[in-house]
Structures are given as structure tokens and as C-alpha cells.
């Protein structure tokens, strides 16, 4: 059985038909549709000489034992966001399955190194707001105490939803045992952005995942009547926030791959006849370089204070969340570039703005790299998410080449 990239596409379409509706993919973790997807996936393993089990965090492990216990891990996630795309996460798993099949066939069920395919539980965090749940348990970066009280929009507690699927949060630390003999980790993913398409390239090498600084920013002014308050006498909190919303573009623009986003804005009292007395905003800043990220954070704070003063307001900041940048392994970056060049003739190195399970694996000290395949129109988390079939086939081929090179590397 040689590598068959067309089978990966056919199986991806089969999964789409099983777990999507007219609005897109509905494989939200810890739901019946997600469980259906996982059951379907198990049916694809019946003719393979593998061992399969779920760990204590709900991650699904498929192991092809090799002559060496040193293990190459290939990962992805079958869960999706509501009304999501057909490729996000699922392509990683099904391409990895095809690579595992090739190893099993070529080496008559016993490759030189152990090959392990993992479907991470709840990468998206779509239901309870906690992304990278299963991979963080694996990496030992879980946050059980903070997550225990989470609930979905219907009031169902996260702990209860996981228990319904056979997962007990208190046992998350046991998932760290899956790290034994893990020597490298590979992940293929659709880009979810427009860069590769703009460059006319099917595949890219991912340098790492960007660090994130995410804050609440509150401007305090003075509520006043919109008809009787002169413009020069106003303490307009929205005006200060609006200035910052434009300034963050300049701040990010100083750095090649940096991004800054004010994605939420709330005004109080929020009526047409009143000057805004309080404005609450969120700011998300990302870059692969920790120094750049820190500089952008400082500059945004300084700008917010300047604009607050200009509008006769005050401003306060509170951190929502942050994570450090995670650069991927230099040797694996080189191997990934070789695999991409051999497959498509050219390549491009780029950071990932979205977070991925690969970042958690890397934080656990396991050499890690990711590969991107082009996304049409840069669209993801949307039912129109798509990638050209020839590019999907190339991504499976390139992942397979990378896997072979990585096995050789870990056995040196």
C-alpha cells in the first residue's frame, strides 16, 4: 500500500458529509457530533496493525510500534468551531493517518521508529472557551482549577460535559505519560490566512506560533448630554478609544509579521443622546519575537495614556491572557523546508498567528515543526473554507516526506 493522497481528500469529504450541515462543520468538542466523528475515525483503523486508546484528557492515540521505541508523533484535531470548515484540524489527522498507513505497508507493520498519530481533544475551545485543552494536559500546562467552573451558553458545566464523554478533569495530569519516548512532533494545517495564496505558493514552513498579549482597556470620561455639551467641553471616552484603535495599526506596522486588533468595544451609557462616559475595549497583540511583543505592548499603553489626556479622560488596563512566542525546532524547520521544496519546488517560512496544539507540544520540550498548505481567499472557521485539491495532495506528500526525514533524524 503506497501513499494515496487522494484517499485523504476522499475521507475528508466523507467526514464532512457525516458531520456537517448547510452551515458548515458541527464537530464541536464534547458533543454528540464530535463523538460521531471519532467513532467514524476508529473505523478507519480496522485493517492496521496499531494500538489505539484514549488518554486521561480524551486525546485519541493510535500507535504503530517500531523497531525503536523512539516515537514520531503526528497530530491534529477532529473538533471544529460551530459552522466551521471541512479542513481545519481534520486534514491534519487524516493526512497523518495516510502517512501512518504508508509506514505500516512499506515496513510490513514494523517501521524503524514508532509512529504515533494523535487526535487532540478540544483544540478549538469552541464550547467552553478553553483552547488547546487536550494538548495542554499532555504538556503539563493544564489549568484544572480555572477550567472547572467553566460553563457553555446553556449553563452546562465543562466538568459535566467531559464526564459525559468519559473524561475526568482531575486525571488530566496522567496524560503527561504519553510524552514517554516522544522524539519529534509534526503537524500539517491549512494556513487559515492569505499569505501563501498571495505568494502563489501551495506550501509553507511554520517558524513557530506567535506570542499573544491580550488586554481589557477601559477609558473613563464623563457622561453628558449630547445636545447641550460643547465639543471642547467633552470628556469623551469613545473618542480616546477610537484614536487608539487607529494607532495600533501604526504600532503593528513597524514590524513585518506583527498584528494588533481591537476586536470588541462597549460604550456606556450606550445611547445616542449621551456622550460616552465609559468605553471598554479589548486589544489582542501577536508576534513571534518576544521583544517585539513587549515593545508593542508598551507603545499601546503609552498611546492610550496620551489619547486619554487629549480627551480629558483616564485609562486603565487589565490583562485578559498572554502566552509566550513558541519558535519551532531549527533542525526540523530545515527538514520541513527540504520536504516542501522536493514536493512543490519552492517554499516560504512564516509564523503562525493562530495558536495550535503544536505550540503546547513544543512547550513540553519535544522537537516540533508545522507545515502550512494554502487556504483559498485566506478564509477559515467558515463553511466556505477550502483548499485546491492539487494542493491538498501535495500537502500529504510533503508531510510524508517530512515524516521519513524526521524518523531518520531521531534515529541518528
PDB file of C-alpha atoms in Angstrom, residues 92-348:
ATOM      1  CA  UNK A  92      -4.054  17.093   9.942  1.00  0.00           C
ATOM      2  CA  UNK A  93      -5.481  13.866  11.377  1.00  0.00           C
ATOM      3  CA  UNK A  94      -6.418  12.251   8.079  1.00  0.00           C
ATOM      4  CA  UNK A  95      -3.148  13.168   6.362  1.00  0.00           C
ATOM      5  CA  UNK A  96      -1.329  11.744   9.373  1.00  0.00           C
ATOM      6  CA  UNK A  97      -3.385   8.564   9.054  1.00  0.00           C
ATOM      7  CA  UNK A  98      -2.299   8.212   5.438  1.00  0.00           C
ATOM      8  CA  UNK A  99       1.356   8.638   6.431  1.00  0.00           C
ATOM      9  CA  UNK A 100       0.932   6.001   9.147  1.00  0.00           C
ATOM     10  CA  UNK A 101      -0.598   3.633   6.580  1.00  0.00           C
ATOM     11  CA  UNK A 102       2.399   4.118   4.320  1.00  0.00           C
ATOM     12  CA  UNK A 103       4.837   3.329   7.141  1.00  0.00           C
ATOM     13  CA  UNK A 104       2.844   0.215   8.069  1.00  0.00           C
ATOM     14  CA  UNK A 105       2.821  -1.024   4.481  1.00  0.00           C
ATOM     15  CA  UNK A 106       6.393  -0.221   3.493  1.00  0.00           C
ATOM     16  CA  UNK A 107       7.912  -1.743   6.611  1.00  0.00           C
ATOM     17  CA  UNK A 108       5.466  -4.666   6.927  1.00  0.00           C
ATOM     18  CA  UNK A 109       3.982  -3.337  10.143  1.00  0.00           C
ATOM     19  CA  UNK A 110       7.255  -2.527  11.880  1.00  0.00           C
ATOM     20  CA  UNK A 111       8.866   0.785  10.850  1.00  0.00           C
ATOM     21  CA  UNK A 112      12.334   1.823  12.074  1.00  0.00           C
ATOM     22  CA  UNK A 113      10.803   4.103  14.719  1.00  0.00           C
ATOM     23  CA  UNK A 114       7.437   4.037  16.444  1.00  0.00           C
ATOM     24  CA  UNK A 115       4.809   6.176  14.703  1.00  0.00           C
ATOM     25  CA  UNK A 116       2.057   7.715  16.849  1.00  0.00           C
ATOM     26  CA  UNK A 117      -0.939   9.600  15.479  1.00  0.00           C
ATOM     27  CA  UNK A 118      -2.896  11.755  17.923  1.00  0.00           C
ATOM     28  CA  UNK A 119      -6.290  13.418  17.614  1.00  0.00           C
ATOM     29  CA  UNK A 120      -6.134  16.094  20.313  1.00  0.00           C
ATOM     30  CA  UNK A 121      -9.279  16.707  22.348  1.00  0.00           C
ATOM     31  CA  UNK A 122     -10.837  20.175  22.110  1.00  0.00           C
ATOM     32  CA  UNK A 123      -8.237  22.191  20.246  1.00  0.00           C
ATOM     33  CA  UNK A 124     -10.758  24.876  19.358  1.00  0.00           C
ATOM     34  CA  UNK A 125     -12.252  25.584  22.791  1.00  0.00           C
ATOM     35  CA  UNK A 126     -15.450  26.480  20.953  1.00  0.00           C
ATOM     36  CA  UNK A 127     -17.910  25.331  23.608  1.00  0.00           C
ATOM     37  CA  UNK A 128     -16.204  26.343  26.849  1.00  0.00           C
ATOM     38  CA  UNK A 129     -13.628  28.925  25.747  1.00  0.00           C
ATOM     39  CA  UNK A 130     -10.576  26.857  26.714  1.00  0.00           C
ATOM     40  CA  UNK A 131      -8.493  26.193  23.595  1.00  0.00           C
ATOM     41  CA  UNK A 132      -5.767  23.509  23.356  1.00  0.00           C
ATOM     42  CA  UNK A 133      -7.342  21.577  26.210  1.00  0.00           C
ATOM     43  CA  UNK A 134      -6.066  18.071  25.446  1.00  0.00           C
ATOM     44  CA  UNK A 135      -2.612  19.124  24.308  1.00  0.00           C
ATOM     45  CA  UNK A 136      -2.154  21.308  27.383  1.00  0.00           C
ATOM     46  CA  UNK A 137      -2.897  18.279  29.583  1.00  0.00           C
ATOM     47  CA  UNK A 138      -0.270  16.346  27.606  1.00  0.00           C
ATOM     48  CA  UNK A 139       2.219  19.194  28.035  1.00  0.00           C
ATOM     49  CA  UNK A 140       1.515  19.696  31.731  1.00  0.00           C
ATOM     50  CA  UNK A 141       0.249  23.249  31.206  1.00  0.00           C
ATOM     51  CA  UNK A 142      -3.364  22.460  32.048  1.00  0.00           C
ATOM     52  CA  UNK A 143      -5.377  24.804  34.275  1.00  0.00           C
ATOM     53  CA  UNK A 144      -7.818  22.477  36.022  1.00  0.00           C
ATOM     54  CA  UNK A 145      -8.791  24.831  38.832  1.00  0.00           C
ATOM     55  CA  UNK A 146      -9.585  27.694  36.462  1.00  0.00           C
ATOM     56  CA  UNK A 147     -11.364  25.483  33.953  1.00  0.00           C
ATOM     57  CA  UNK A 148     -13.512  23.539  36.389  1.00  0.00           C
ATOM     58  CA  UNK A 149     -16.033  26.376  36.728  1.00  0.00           C
ATOM     59  CA  UNK A 150     -16.445  26.999  33.005  1.00  0.00           C
ATOM     60  CA  UNK A 151     -19.905  26.561  31.503  1.00  0.00           C
ATOM     61  CA  UNK A 152     -21.331  26.777  27.994  1.00  0.00           C
ATOM     62  CA  UNK A 153     -24.061  29.179  26.861  1.00  0.00           C
ATOM     63  CA  UNK A 154     -26.719  26.749  28.066  1.00  0.00           C
ATOM     64  CA  UNK A 155     -25.231  26.578  31.543  1.00  0.00           C
ATOM     65  CA  UNK A 156     -23.763  23.082  31.155  1.00  0.00           C
ATOM     66  CA  UNK A 157     -20.585  22.859  33.206  1.00  0.00           C
ATOM     67  CA  UNK A 158     -17.409  21.898  31.419  1.00  0.00           C
ATOM     68  CA  UNK A 159     -16.630  19.268  34.046  1.00  0.00           C
ATOM     69  CA  UNK A 160     -20.004  17.594  33.483  1.00  0.00           C
ATOM     70  CA  UNK A 161     -19.707  17.639  29.687  1.00  0.00           C
ATOM     71  CA  UNK A 162     -16.282  15.991  29.857  1.00  0.00           C
ATOM     72  CA  UNK A 163     -17.505  13.398  32.347  1.00  0.00           C
ATOM     73  CA  UNK A 164     -20.318  12.502  29.936  1.00  0.00           C
ATOM     74  CA  UNK A 165     -17.592  11.676  27.405  1.00  0.00           C
ATOM     75  CA  UNK A 166     -15.632   9.593  29.901  1.00  0.00           C
ATOM     76  CA  UNK A 167     -13.087  12.238  30.896  1.00  0.00           C
ATOM     77  CA  UNK A 168     -12.394  13.333  34.482  1.00  0.00           C
ATOM     78  CA  UNK A 169     -10.612  16.668  34.761  1.00  0.00           C
ATOM     79  CA  UNK A 170      -8.753  15.668  37.934  1.00  0.00           C
ATOM     80  CA  UNK A 171      -6.971  12.995  35.918  1.00  0.00           C
ATOM     81  CA  UNK A 172      -5.575  15.400  33.314  1.00  0.00           C
ATOM     82  CA  UNK A 173      -2.007  15.128  34.681  1.00  0.00           C
ATOM     83  CA  UNK A 174      -1.946  11.444  33.779  1.00  0.00           C
ATOM     84  CA  UNK A 175      -1.887  12.463  30.103  1.00  0.00           C
ATOM     85  CA  UNK A 176       1.698  13.605  30.586  1.00  0.00           C
ATOM     86  CA  UNK A 177       2.654   9.922  30.496  1.00  0.00           C
ATOM     87  CA  UNK A 178       2.065   9.938  26.736  1.00  0.00           C
ATOM     88  CA  UNK A 179       5.256  12.000  26.379  1.00  0.00           C
ATOM     89  CA  UNK A 180       7.391   8.916  27.049  1.00  0.00           C
ATOM     90  CA  UNK A 181       9.771   8.274  24.129  1.00  0.00           C
ATOM     91  CA  UNK A 182       8.302  11.202  22.133  1.00  0.00           C
ATOM     92  CA  UNK A 183      11.215  12.336  19.967  1.00  0.00           C
ATOM     93  CA  UNK A 184       9.559  14.711  17.489  1.00  0.00           C
ATOM     94  CA  UNK A 185       6.151  16.109  16.593  1.00  0.00           C
ATOM     95  CA  UNK A 186       4.792  17.092  13.166  1.00  0.00           C
ATOM     96  CA  UNK A 187       1.585  18.905  12.317  1.00  0.00           C
ATOM     97  CA  UNK A 188       0.105  19.826   8.953  1.00  0.00           C
ATOM     98  CA  UNK A 189      -2.517  22.567   8.893  1.00  0.00           C
ATOM     99  CA  UNK A 190      -4.313  24.799   6.443  1.00  0.00           C
ATOM    100  CA  UNK A 191      -2.833  28.295   6.663  1.00  0.00           C
ATOM    101  CA  UNK A 192      -6.131  30.000   7.572  1.00  0.00           C
ATOM    102  CA  UNK A 193      -4.748  33.216   6.091  1.00  0.00           C
ATOM    103  CA  UNK A 194      -3.928  34.787   2.709  1.00  0.00           C
ATOM    104  CA  UNK A 195      -0.108  34.821   2.658  1.00  0.00           C
ATOM    105  CA  UNK A 196       0.668  31.666   0.674  1.00  0.00           C
ATOM    106  CA  UNK A 197      -2.051  32.408  -1.866  1.00  0.00           C
ATOM    107  CA  UNK A 198      -0.718  35.942  -2.335  1.00  0.00           C
ATOM    108  CA  UNK A 199       2.747  34.483  -2.988  1.00  0.00           C
ATOM    109  CA  UNK A 200       1.408  31.829  -5.350  1.00  0.00           C
ATOM    110  CA  UNK A 201       2.798  29.044  -3.157  1.00  0.00           C
ATOM    111  CA  UNK A 202       0.982  25.845  -2.175  1.00  0.00           C
ATOM    112  CA  UNK A 203       3.007  25.052   0.963  1.00  0.00           C
ATOM    113  CA  UNK A 204       4.874  26.872   3.706  1.00  0.00           C
ATOM    114  CA  UNK A 205       7.144  26.162   6.663  1.00  0.00           C
ATOM    115  CA  UNK A 206       5.892  27.443  10.003  1.00  0.00           C
ATOM    116  CA  UNK A 207       8.564  29.150  12.105  1.00  0.00           C
ATOM    117  CA  UNK A 208       6.516  28.958  15.292  1.00  0.00           C
ATOM    118  CA  UNK A 209       3.376  30.309  16.886  1.00  0.00           C
ATOM    119  CA  UNK A 210       3.211  33.954  17.809  1.00  0.00           C
ATOM    120  CA  UNK A 211       3.088  35.089  21.385  1.00  0.00           C
ATOM    121  CA  UNK A 212      -0.096  36.820  22.480  1.00  0.00           C
ATOM    122  CA  UNK A 213      -0.770  39.762  24.784  1.00  0.00           C
ATOM    123  CA  UNK A 214      -4.497  40.245  25.332  1.00  0.00           C
ATOM    124  CA  UNK A 215      -5.895  43.045  27.496  1.00  0.00           C
ATOM    125  CA  UNK A 216      -9.026  44.845  28.554  1.00  0.00           C
ATOM    126  CA  UNK A 217      -8.666  48.622  28.229  1.00  0.00           C
ATOM    127  CA  UNK A 218     -11.188  50.923  29.898  1.00  0.00           C
ATOM    128  CA  UNK A 219     -11.356  54.645  29.173  1.00  0.00           C
ATOM    129  CA  UNK A 220     -13.209  56.713  31.795  1.00  0.00           C
ATOM    130  CA  UNK A 221     -14.707  60.059  30.783  1.00  0.00           C
ATOM    131  CA  UNK A 222     -17.857  61.892  31.758  1.00  0.00           C
ATOM    132  CA  UNK A 223     -21.408  61.168  30.647  1.00  0.00           C
ATOM    133  CA  UNK A 224     -23.083  64.314  29.386  1.00  0.00           C
ATOM    134  CA  UNK A 225     -25.992  65.386  27.214  1.00  0.00           C
ATOM    135  CA  UNK A 226     -25.079  65.119  23.549  1.00  0.00           C
ATOM    136  CA  UNK A 227     -27.128  68.178  22.621  1.00  0.00           C
ATOM    137  CA  UNK A 228     -26.046  70.665  25.263  1.00  0.00           C
ATOM    138  CA  UNK A 229     -22.356  69.786  25.816  1.00  0.00           C
ATOM    139  CA  UNK A 230     -19.945  71.789  23.587  1.00  0.00           C
ATOM    140  CA  UNK A 231     -17.390  69.747  21.712  1.00  0.00           C
ATOM    141  CA  UNK A 232     -14.456  71.354  23.524  1.00  0.00           C
ATOM    142  CA  UNK A 233     -16.013  70.616  26.925  1.00  0.00           C
ATOM    143  CA  UNK A 234     -16.477  66.899  26.468  1.00  0.00           C
ATOM    144  CA  UNK A 235     -14.706  64.038  28.248  1.00  0.00           C
ATOM    145  CA  UNK A 236     -15.433  61.518  25.522  1.00  0.00           C
ATOM    146  CA  UNK A 237     -14.189  58.027  26.370  1.00  0.00           C
ATOM    147  CA  UNK A 238     -15.110  56.696  22.933  1.00  0.00           C
ATOM    148  CA  UNK A 239     -13.014  59.340  21.185  1.00  0.00           C
ATOM    149  CA  UNK A 240      -9.945  58.218  23.138  1.00  0.00           C
ATOM    150  CA  UNK A 241     -10.623  54.565  22.310  1.00  0.00           C
ATOM    151  CA  UNK A 242     -11.169  55.387  18.647  1.00  0.00           C
ATOM    152  CA  UNK A 243      -7.793  57.078  18.438  1.00  0.00           C
ATOM    153  CA  UNK A 244      -6.132  54.022  19.955  1.00  0.00           C
ATOM    154  CA  UNK A 245      -7.947  51.722  17.522  1.00  0.00           C
ATOM    155  CA  UNK A 246      -6.256  53.563  14.654  1.00  0.00           C
ATOM    156  CA  UNK A 247      -2.884  53.917  16.385  1.00  0.00           C
ATOM    157  CA  UNK A 248      -2.423  50.180  16.886  1.00  0.00           C
ATOM    158  CA  UNK A 249      -2.206  49.833  13.106  1.00  0.00           C
ATOM    159  CA  UNK A 250       0.856  52.075  13.126  1.00  0.00           C
ATOM    160  CA  UNK A 251       2.322  50.191  16.084  1.00  0.00           C
ATOM    161  CA  UNK A 252       1.961  46.825  14.352  1.00  0.00           C
ATOM    162  CA  UNK A 253       3.085  48.218  11.012  1.00  0.00           C
ATOM    163  CA  UNK A 254       6.615  48.784  12.314  1.00  0.00           C
ATOM    164  CA  UNK A 255       7.170  45.014  12.346  1.00  0.00           C
ATOM    165  CA  UNK A 256       6.869  42.619   9.414  1.00  0.00           C
ATOM    166  CA  UNK A 257       4.592  39.945  10.847  1.00  0.00           C
ATOM    167  CA  UNK A 258       3.108  41.662  13.900  1.00  0.00           C
ATOM    168  CA  UNK A 259      -0.634  42.145  14.327  1.00  0.00           C
ATOM    169  CA  UNK A 260      -2.729  44.231  16.714  1.00  0.00           C
ATOM    170  CA  UNK A 261      -6.511  44.016  16.894  1.00  0.00           C
ATOM    171  CA  UNK A 262      -9.148  45.855  18.888  1.00  0.00           C
ATOM    172  CA  UNK A 263     -11.963  43.404  18.382  1.00  0.00           C
ATOM    173  CA  UNK A 264     -14.518  44.408  20.985  1.00  0.00           C
ATOM    174  CA  UNK A 265     -15.887  47.787  22.048  1.00  0.00           C
ATOM    175  CA  UNK A 266     -18.626  48.599  24.562  1.00  0.00           C
ATOM    176  CA  UNK A 267     -19.867  52.098  25.370  1.00  0.00           C
ATOM    177  CA  UNK A 268     -21.784  53.366  28.392  1.00  0.00           C
ATOM    178  CA  UNK A 269     -24.453  54.550  28.705  1.00  0.00           C
ATOM    179  CA  UNK A 270     -24.654  53.478  25.067  1.00  0.00           C
ATOM    180  CA  UNK A 271     -27.435  55.785  23.924  1.00  0.00           C
ATOM    181  CA  UNK A 272     -27.494  58.285  21.089  1.00  0.00           C
ATOM    182  CA  UNK A 273     -28.246  61.272  23.323  1.00  0.00           C
ATOM    183  CA  UNK A 274     -25.257  60.913  25.675  1.00  0.00           C
ATOM    184  CA  UNK A 275     -21.516  61.498  25.402  1.00  0.00           C
ATOM    185  CA  UNK A 276     -19.766  58.223  26.221  1.00  0.00           C
ATOM    186  CA  UNK A 277     -18.658  58.209  29.842  1.00  0.00           C
ATOM    187  CA  UNK A 278     -17.015  54.790  29.809  1.00  0.00           C
ATOM    188  CA  UNK A 279     -15.627  52.753  26.938  1.00  0.00           C
ATOM    189  CA  UNK A 280     -14.392  49.186  27.349  1.00  0.00           C
ATOM    190  CA  UNK A 281     -12.196  47.722  24.634  1.00  0.00           C
ATOM    191  CA  UNK A 282     -10.141  44.586  24.077  1.00  0.00           C
ATOM    192  CA  UNK A 283      -6.700  44.550  22.491  1.00  0.00           C
ATOM    193  CA  UNK A 284      -5.022  41.461  21.026  1.00  0.00           C
ATOM    194  CA  UNK A 285      -1.325  41.760  20.060  1.00  0.00           C
ATOM    195  CA  UNK A 286       0.756  38.991  18.465  1.00  0.00           C
ATOM    196  CA  UNK A 287       4.297  38.451  17.251  1.00  0.00           C
ATOM    197  CA  UNK A 288       6.833  35.625  17.127  1.00  0.00           C
ATOM    198  CA  UNK A 289       9.512  37.809  18.729  1.00  0.00           C
ATOM    199  CA  UNK A 290       9.085  38.328  22.476  1.00  0.00           C
ATOM    200  CA  UNK A 291      10.946  41.665  22.323  1.00  0.00           C
ATOM    201  CA  UNK A 292       8.677  42.988  19.589  1.00  0.00           C
ATOM    202  CA  UNK A 293       5.609  41.848  21.516  1.00  0.00           C
ATOM    203  CA  UNK A 294       6.790  43.647  24.650  1.00  0.00           C
ATOM    204  CA  UNK A 295       7.561  46.796  22.658  1.00  0.00           C
ATOM    205  CA  UNK A 296       4.103  46.841  21.062  1.00  0.00           C
ATOM    206  CA  UNK A 297       2.511  46.427  24.478  1.00  0.00           C
ATOM    207  CA  UNK A 298       4.474  49.390  25.877  1.00  0.00           C
ATOM    208  CA  UNK A 299       3.687  51.562  22.878  1.00  0.00           C
ATOM    209  CA  UNK A 300      -0.027  50.796  23.078  1.00  0.00           C
ATOM    210  CA  UNK A 301      -0.080  51.673  26.778  1.00  0.00           C
ATOM    211  CA  UNK A 302       1.753  54.948  26.138  1.00  0.00           C
ATOM    212  CA  UNK A 303      -0.599  55.813  23.275  1.00  0.00           C
ATOM    213  CA  UNK A 304      -3.671  55.061  25.380  1.00  0.00           C
ATOM    214  CA  UNK A 305      -2.483  57.443  28.103  1.00  0.00           C
ATOM    215  CA  UNK A 306      -1.739  60.137  25.530  1.00  0.00           C
ATOM    216  CA  UNK A 307      -5.161  59.862  23.910  1.00  0.00           C
ATOM    217  CA  UNK A 308      -6.902  59.736  27.280  1.00  0.00           C
ATOM    218  CA  UNK A 309      -5.228  63.003  28.232  1.00  0.00           C
ATOM    219  CA  UNK A 310      -6.158  64.588  24.908  1.00  0.00           C
ATOM    220  CA  UNK A 311      -9.815  63.714  25.508  1.00  0.00           C
ATOM    221  CA  UNK A 312      -9.721  64.696  29.210  1.00  0.00           C
ATOM    222  CA  UNK A 313     -10.214  61.077  30.276  1.00  0.00           C
ATOM    223  CA  UNK A 314      -8.343  58.428  32.229  1.00  0.00           C
ATOM    224  CA  UNK A 315      -7.451  54.882  31.213  1.00  0.00           C
ATOM    225  CA  UNK A 316      -6.799  51.591  32.971  1.00  0.00           C
ATOM    226  CA  UNK A 317      -5.512  48.237  31.696  1.00  0.00           C
ATOM    227  CA  UNK A 318      -6.102  44.685  32.894  1.00  0.00           C
ATOM    228  CA  UNK A 319      -4.593  41.563  31.382  1.00  0.00           C
ATOM    229  CA  UNK A 320      -7.003  39.019  29.923  1.00  0.00           C
ATOM    230  CA  UNK A 321      -4.457  36.405  28.880  1.00  0.00           C
ATOM    231  CA  UNK A 322      -0.977  36.017  27.491  1.00  0.00           C
ATOM    232  CA  UNK A 323       1.263  33.305  26.102  1.00  0.00           C
ATOM    233  CA  UNK A 324       4.896  33.478  25.100  1.00  0.00           C
ATOM    234  CA  UNK A 325       6.035  33.007  21.495  1.00  0.00           C
ATOM    235  CA  UNK A 326       6.899  29.394  20.661  1.00  0.00           C
ATOM    236  CA  UNK A 327       9.616  29.022  17.989  1.00  0.00           C
ATOM    237  CA  UNK A 328       9.841  25.594  16.399  1.00  0.00           C
ATOM    238  CA  UNK A 329      12.920  23.366  16.288  1.00  0.00           C
ATOM    239  CA  UNK A 330      15.678  24.606  13.916  1.00  0.00           C
ATOM    240  CA  UNK A 331      16.641  21.156  12.629  1.00  0.00           C
ATOM    241  CA  UNK A 332      13.023  20.257  11.916  1.00  0.00           C
ATOM    242  CA  UNK A 333      12.470  23.601  10.205  1.00  0.00           C
ATOM    243  CA  UNK A 334      15.270  22.654   7.800  1.00  0.00           C
ATOM    244  CA  UNK A 335      13.814  19.187   7.222  1.00  0.00           C
ATOM    245  CA  UNK A 336      10.382  20.692   6.616  1.00  0.00           C
ATOM    246  CA  UNK A 337      11.817  23.124   4.098  1.00  0.00           C
ATOM    247  CA  UNK A 338      13.538  20.250   2.278  1.00  0.00           C
ATOM    248  CA  UNK A 339      10.283  18.283   2.137  1.00  0.00           C
ATOM    249  CA  UNK A 340       8.335  21.269   0.830  1.00  0.00           C
ATOM    250  CA  UNK A 341      10.948  22.090  -1.822  1.00  0.00           C
ATOM    251  CA  UNK A 342      11.080  18.487  -3.007  1.00  0.00           C
ATOM    252  CA  UNK A 343       7.289  18.474  -3.324  1.00  0.00           C
ATOM    253  CA  UNK A 344       6.469  21.901  -4.733  1.00  0.00           C
ATOM    254  CA  UNK A 345       9.780  23.351  -5.908  1.00  0.00           C
ATOM    255  CA  UNK A 346       9.668  26.407  -3.646  1.00  0.00           C
ATOM    256  CA  UNK A 347       8.914  27.340  -0.086  1.00  0.00           C
ATOM    257  CA  UNK A 348       8.333  30.183   2.334  1.00  0.00           C
TER     258      UNK A 348
END
